[in-house]
Amino acid sequence: GQNIDQPTEMTATEGAIVQINCTYQTSGFNGLFWYQQHAGEAPTFLSYNVLDGLEEKGRFSSFLSRSKGYSYLLLKELQMKDSASYLCAVRSSSGGYNKLIFGAGTRLAVHP
Amino acid sequence: DTEVTQTPKHLVMGMTNKKSLKCEQHMGHRAMYWYKQKAKKPPELMFVYSYEKLSINESVPSRFSPECPNSSLLNLHLHALQPEDSALYLCASSLGQWETQYFGPGTRLLVL
């Protein structure tokens, strides 16, 4: 089966660093995405990993370990506007086609 | 043009109505997607079109009928919906099925 786990909620302080973890068990793994979604809005693409290691994009970094079925999203210098849900999504290639399977999301609350 | 647009933003319909959701992108993307998202849940894939052909139907009830008139447009025709179909309907597109998906703002649907 397909299973993606991430914490339901996290809180952090403005200016701090927060790490959001994601573990997955999927068949036909072919890449992992992180999206940000503010309440009532569409998901916005943040990062993509297909090989092991760290990808850095400004204040956001994402890490992948395929052997461990594990990824994390690191947010630095937190701002109030970073309060949102963060969705981990695995691209799975099975049955001859690709599809994105989303985790339930982690709601991050940033406090002053 | 670097965005996916969706109309309408909000829609209220009765169970006997027929309505359509529209999605448009002018990024030259050849894969387009419909997702359904309930409150505090992740997006769930409904349909995938690749090169204007339906490639994935995730066992969606026939009261939802997708249509891809050309490479820039994607419609979702709705007929005889149920109250439990109330949700945020998201359209996404990607250059190909192996590429990053970019989401539109969504249509918030309420079925009475």
XYZ file of N, CA, C and O in Angstrom, chain A:
448
model
N 0.817 -1.193 0.000
C 0.000 0.000 0.000
C 0.857 1.252 0.000
O 2.077 1.190 0.016
N 0.208 2.400 -0.019
C 0.899 3.672 -0.032
C 0.635 4.361 1.304
O -0.503 4.468 1.729
N 1.696 4.831 1.953
C 1.536 5.472 3.248
C 2.528 6.610 3.388
O 3.724 6.411 3.159
N 2.017 7.786 3.747
C 2.874 8.953 3.967
C 2.507 9.541 5.319
O 1.340 9.838 5.557
N 3.489 9.711 6.190
C 3.247 10.222 7.533
C 4.005 11.516 7.776
O 5.194 11.611 7.454
N 3.323 12.480 8.344
C 3.946 13.712 8.783
C 3.198 14.184 10.023
O 2.027 13.839 10.205
N 3.860 14.979 10.896
C 3.171 15.433 12.110
C 1.974 16.297 11.731
O 1.985 17.003 10.739
N 0.955 16.235 12.570
C -0.274 16.975 12.286
C -0.092 18.468 12.484
O -0.531 19.271 11.660
N 0.545 18.835 13.591
C 0.708 20.251 13.922
C 2.081 20.512 14.511
O 2.656 19.644 15.175
N 2.589 21.720 14.272
C 3.831 22.175 14.890
C 3.697 23.665 15.180
O 2.965 24.374 14.479
N 4.409 24.108 16.201
C 4.471 25.539 16.484
C 5.933 25.950 16.555
O 6.802 25.146 16.917
N 6.194 27.199 16.215
C 7.556 27.713 16.258
C 7.502 29.222 16.465
O 6.443 29.848 16.310
N 8.655 29.788 16.767
C 8.754 31.217 17.044
C 9.344 31.950 15.851
O 10.232 31.426 15.162
N 8.853 33.129 15.625
C 9.370 33.980 14.552
C 10.897 34.104 14.672
O 11.432 34.310 15.771
N 11.582 33.957 13.544
C 13.039 34.044 13.519
C 13.757 32.734 13.782
O 14.971 32.624 13.537
N 13.030 31.733 14.229
C 13.651 30.447 14.567
C 13.738 29.554 13.324
O 13.426 29.974 12.203
N 14.200 28.311 13.563
C 14.290 27.288 12.514
C 13.344 26.152 12.890
O 13.253 25.773 14.065
N 12.660 25.598 11.906
C 11.783 24.458 12.178
C 12.018 23.385 11.117
O 12.296 23.694 9.956
N 11.945 22.135 11.548
C 12.119 20.998 10.639
C 10.845 20.162 10.639
O 10.387 19.724 11.689
N 10.279 19.957 9.470
C 9.061 19.159 9.323
C 9.447 17.847 8.653
O 9.974 17.839 7.539
N 9.189 16.749 9.344
C 9.579 15.428 8.855
C 8.464 14.744 8.076
O 7.277 14.985 8.320
N 8.878 13.884 7.178
C 7.931 13.103 6.383
C 8.533 11.717 6.159
O 9.680 11.608 5.732
N 7.797 10.678 6.492
C 8.232 9.322 6.179
C 7.218 8.699 5.234
O 6.024 9.010 5.293
N 7.718 7.842 4.360
C 6.817 7.284 3.350
C 7.132 5.825 3.083
O 8.254 5.365 3.262
N 6.091 5.113 2.701
C 6.217 3.747 2.200
C 5.346 3.684 0.966
O 4.118 3.667 1.073
N 5.973 3.740 -0.183
C 5.215 3.725 -1.439
C 5.917 2.822 -2.442
O 7.129 2.629 -2.368
N 5.141 2.295 -3.367
C 5.732 1.522 -4.452
C 6.022 2.449 -5.616
O 5.323 3.451 -5.806
N 7.057 2.139 -6.367
C 7.368 2.938 -7.543
C 7.778 4.373 -7.237
O 7.448 5.290 -7.983
N 8.523 4.567 -6.137
C 8.936 5.928 -5.750
C 9.699 6.591 -6.898
O 10.626 6.027 -7.478
N 9.325 7.833 -7.183
C 9.968 8.555 -8.273
C 10.039 10.049 -7.977
O 9.811 10.863 -8.861
N 10.323 10.394 -6.727
C 10.504 11.798 -6.391
C 9.597 12.236 -5.256
O 8.520 11.661 -5.046
N 10.047 13.242 -4.514
C 9.272 13.743 -3.381
C 9.189 15.259 -3.468
O 10.191 15.938 -3.730
N 7.996 15.778 -3.256
C 7.719 17.207 -3.372
C 7.245 17.748 -2.027
O 6.605 17.046 -1.250
N 7.548 19.021 -1.792
C 6.955 19.745 -0.677
C 6.167 20.923 -1.235
O 6.650 21.675 -2.097
N 4.938 21.069 -0.722
C 4.076 22.176 -1.090
C 3.666 22.923 0.175
O 3.496 22.333 1.241
N 3.454 24.228 0.021
C 2.909 25.058 1.091
C 1.464 25.405 0.732
O 1.175 25.731 -0.421
N 0.571 25.319 1.714
C -0.824 25.679 1.457
C -1.363 26.524 2.592
O -1.505 26.058 3.721
N -1.697 27.787 2.268
C -2.376 28.638 3.233
C -3.854 28.285 3.211
O -4.393 27.808 2.210
N -4.508 28.526 4.345
C -5.910 28.133 4.511
C -6.764 28.706 3.387
O -6.726 29.908 3.107
N -7.534 27.841 2.732
C -8.436 28.265 1.682
C -7.777 28.582 0.352
O -8.456 29.034 -0.578
N -6.469 28.352 0.262
C -5.765 28.656 -0.988
C -5.209 27.381 -1.610
O -5.275 26.304 -1.040
N -4.643 27.520 -2.807
C -4.081 26.376 -3.510
C -2.688 26.043 -2.978
O -1.988 26.905 -2.461
N -2.267 24.796 -3.101
C -0.888 24.447 -2.755
C 0.102 25.159 -3.664
O -0.129 25.290 -4.868
N 1.214 25.606 -3.074
C 2.281 26.269 -3.829
C 3.539 25.412 -3.750
O 3.951 25.020 -2.665
N 4.148 25.136 -4.884
C 5.342 24.293 -4.942
C 6.501 24.945 -4.202
O 6.800 26.130 -4.386
N 7.163 24.158 -3.339
C 8.331 24.642 -2.611
C 9.621 23.982 -3.078
O 10.609 24.653 -3.344
N 9.621 22.630 -3.131
C 10.873 21.949 -3.440
C 10.608 20.538 -3.954
O 9.509 19.998 -3.792
N 11.664 19.977 -4.553
C 11.587 18.651 -5.161
C 12.908 17.929 -4.942
O 13.975 18.507 -5.163
N 12.831 16.679 -4.493
C 14.013 15.828 -4.363
C 13.746 14.511 -5.064
O 12.678 13.917 -4.862
N 14.710 14.068 -5.857
C 14.598 12.731 -6.441
C 15.828 11.900 -6.070
O 15.742 10.678 -5.998
N 16.955 12.578 -5.811
C 18.166 11.898 -5.361
C 18.401 12.204 -3.885
O 17.910 13.205 -3.357
N 19.158 11.353 -3.218
C 19.476 11.573 -1.809
C 20.255 12.869 -1.628
O 21.084 13.222 -2.465
N 19.987 13.546 -0.535
C 20.752 14.729 -0.218
C 19.877 15.936 0.036
O 18.661 15.829 0.176
N 20.538 17.063 0.120
C 19.901 18.320 0.505
C 19.754 19.240 -0.701
O 20.689 19.427 -1.461
N 18.561 19.818 -0.847
C 18.311 20.849 -1.853
C 17.993 22.134 -1.107
O 17.111 22.142 -0.252
N 18.715 23.213 -1.443
C 18.495 24.470 -0.742
C 17.933 25.522 -1.688
O 18.401 25.674 -2.818
N 16.910 26.240 -1.161
C 16.274 27.297 -1.953
C 15.956 28.435 -1.014
O 14.884 28.498 -0.431
N 16.900 29.339 -0.843
C 16.664 30.473 0.034
C 16.477 30.026 1.473
O 17.285 29.298 2.033
N 15.350 30.415 2.085
C 15.091 30.061 3.487
C 14.617 28.616 3.640
O 14.506 28.116 4.751
N 14.321 27.954 2.521
C 13.792 26.596 2.577
C 14.835 25.600 2.062
O 15.498 25.835 1.057
N 14.934 24.471 2.759
C 15.782 23.367 2.320
C 14.986 22.082 2.471
O 14.164 21.965 3.377
N 15.266 21.129 1.583
C 14.608 19.830 1.718
C 15.644 18.736 1.561
O 16.563 18.846 0.750
N 15.454 17.687 2.363
C 16.401 16.580 2.402
C 15.668 15.294 2.094
O 14.491 15.125 2.460
N 16.362 14.371 1.419
C 15.764 13.075 1.096
C 16.756 11.953 1.376
O 17.935 12.054 1.006
N 16.259 10.881 2.001
C 16.987 9.624 2.109
C 16.061 8.532 1.590
O 15.092 8.154 2.255
N 16.350 8.041 0.399
C 15.476 7.034 -0.211
C 15.564 5.702 0.528
O 14.558 4.991 0.676
N 16.745 5.359 1.028
C 16.893 4.071 1.726
C 16.088 4.043 3.016
O 15.614 2.985 3.438
N 15.904 5.208 3.633
C 15.147 5.287 4.883
C 13.697 5.696 4.667
O 12.910 5.718 5.630
N 13.332 6.022 3.434
C 11.967 6.483 3.190
C 11.658 7.726 4.000
O 10.600 7.819 4.632
N 12.559 8.701 3.950
C 12.486 9.840 4.880
C 12.866 11.119 4.161
O 13.808 11.159 3.361
N 12.135 12.169 4.490
C 12.442 13.499 3.985
C 12.161 14.510 5.084
O 11.378 14.244 6.000
N 12.809 15.650 5.011
C 12.395 16.758 5.870
C 12.460 18.064 5.104
O 13.208 18.213 4.141
N 11.652 19.004 5.551
C 11.652 20.376 5.054
C 12.145 21.257 6.191
O 11.634 21.184 7.300
N 13.164 22.042 5.906
C 13.751 22.929 6.913
C 13.414 24.362 6.549
O 13.686 24.804 5.421
N 12.820 25.074 7.480
C 12.480 26.472 7.255
C 13.310 27.324 8.226
O 13.238 27.146 9.436
N 14.082 28.233 7.663
C 14.944 29.092 8.492
C 14.362 30.498 8.580
O 13.534 30.905 7.747
N 14.812 31.238 9.605
C 14.412 32.645 9.769
C 12.902 32.784 9.599
O 12.409 33.549 8.763
N 12.181 32.028 10.402
C 10.737 31.956 10.258
C 10.082 33.325 10.312
O 10.456 34.197 11.111
N 9.073 33.482 9.453
C 8.277 34.698 9.408
C 6.827 34.330 9.695
O 6.405 33.174 9.498
N 6.058 35.315 10.116
C 4.646 35.055 10.435
C 3.918 34.478 9.221
O 3.053 33.609 9.357
N 4.282 34.940 8.024
C 3.611 34.482 6.808
C 3.890 33.007 6.499
O 3.244 32.426 5.623
N 4.840 32.404 7.224
C 5.123 30.976 7.023
C 4.091 30.098 7.716
O 4.124 28.863 7.557
N 3.202 30.691 8.481
C 2.112 29.921 9.103
C 1.221 29.379 7.989
O 0.583 30.146 7.250
N 1.188 28.066 7.851
C 0.481 27.414 6.744
C 0.547 25.912 6.968
O 1.175 25.437 7.925
N -0.093 25.172 6.070
C 0.082 23.714 6.053
C 1.177 23.366 5.063
O 1.278 23.996 4.003
N 1.976 22.386 5.414
C 3.063 21.934 4.544
C 2.792 20.480 4.173
O 2.686 19.610 5.024
N 2.646 20.264 2.868
C 2.266 18.957 2.349
C 3.468 18.258 1.739
O 4.146 18.815 0.867
N 3.701 17.049 2.200
C 4.712 16.180 1.615
C 3.985 15.328 0.574
O 2.905 14.784 0.862
N 4.524 15.222 -0.618
C 3.860 14.452 -1.676
C 4.880 13.587 -2.396
O 5.943 14.067 -2.791
N 4.556 12.327 -2.549
C 5.436 11.381 -3.228
C 4.898 11.110 -4.627
O 3.700 10.864 -4.803
N 5.784 11.161 -5.609
C 5.386 10.770 -6.960
C 5.642 9.274 -7.097
O 6.762 8.803 -6.873
N 4.588 8.587 -7.445
C 4.648 7.135 -7.536
C 4.403 6.718 -8.977
O 3.452 7.183 -9.603
N 5.284 5.882 -9.484
C 5.121 5.346 -10.838
C 4.703 3.894 -10.719
O 5.528 3.041 -10.422
N 3.448 3.658 -10.890
C 2.978 2.275 -10.831
C 1.835 2.116 -11.815
O 1.139 3.076 -12.120
N 1.662 0.927 -12.291
C 0.588 0.689 -13.251
C 0.807 1.418 -14.562
O -0.136 1.624 -15.319
N 2.040 1.859 -14.825
C 2.338 2.493 -16.097
C 2.106 3.990 -16.138
O 2.233 4.611 -17.195
N 1.748 4.602 -15.016
C 1.580 6.039 -15.014
C 2.063 6.625 -13.695
O 2.292 5.911 -12.737
N 2.247 7.959 -13.699
C 2.702 8.665 -12.500
C 1.533 9.314 -11.789
O 0.619 9.821 -12.430
N 1.609 9.349 -10.466
C 0.640 10.126 -9.714
C 1.288 10.653 -8.450
O 2.232 10.065 -7.939
N 0.785 11.791 -7.994
C 1.242 12.378 -6.742
C 0.342 11.898 -5.614
O -0.871 12.006 -5.713
N 0.975 11.401 -4.559
C 0.228 10.992 -3.382
C 0.624 11.926 -2.251
O 1.807 12.037 -1.917
N -0.377 12.605 -1.696
C -0.116 13.612 -0.683
C -0.235 13.030 0.727
O -1.114 12.220 1.006
N 0.654 13.502 1.616
C 0.449 13.270 3.035
C -0.647 14.197 3.527
O -1.109 15.083 2.813
N -1.051 13.980 4.781
C -2.176 14.742 5.336
C -1.817 16.191 5.626
O -2.705 17.013 5.849
N -0.508 16.502 5.626
C -0.098 17.888 5.847
C 0.255 18.172 7.293
O -0.279 17.546 8.214
N 1.173 19.109 7.486
C 1.566 19.573 8.815
C 1.178 21.036 8.930
O 1.648 21.866 8.142
N 0.318 21.350 9.911
C -0.079 22.750 10.110
C 0.947 23.409 11.013
O 1.105 23.018 12.165
N 1.630 24.400 10.475
C 2.666 25.129 11.224
C 2.108 26.476 11.662
O 1.595 27.238 10.838
N 2.231 26.750 12.952
C 1.834 28.056 13.496
C 3.099 28.764 13.973
O 3.836 28.234 14.800
N 3.352 29.949 13.426
C 4.510 30.751 13.820
C 4.031 31.861 14.744
O 3.133 32.640 14.373
N 4.636 31.938 15.935
C 4.243 32.929 16.934
C 5.309 34.010 17.057
O 6.494 33.728 16.861
N 4.894 35.235 17.425
C 5.879 36.319 17.599
C 6.857 36.000 18.731
O 6.523 35.269 19.664
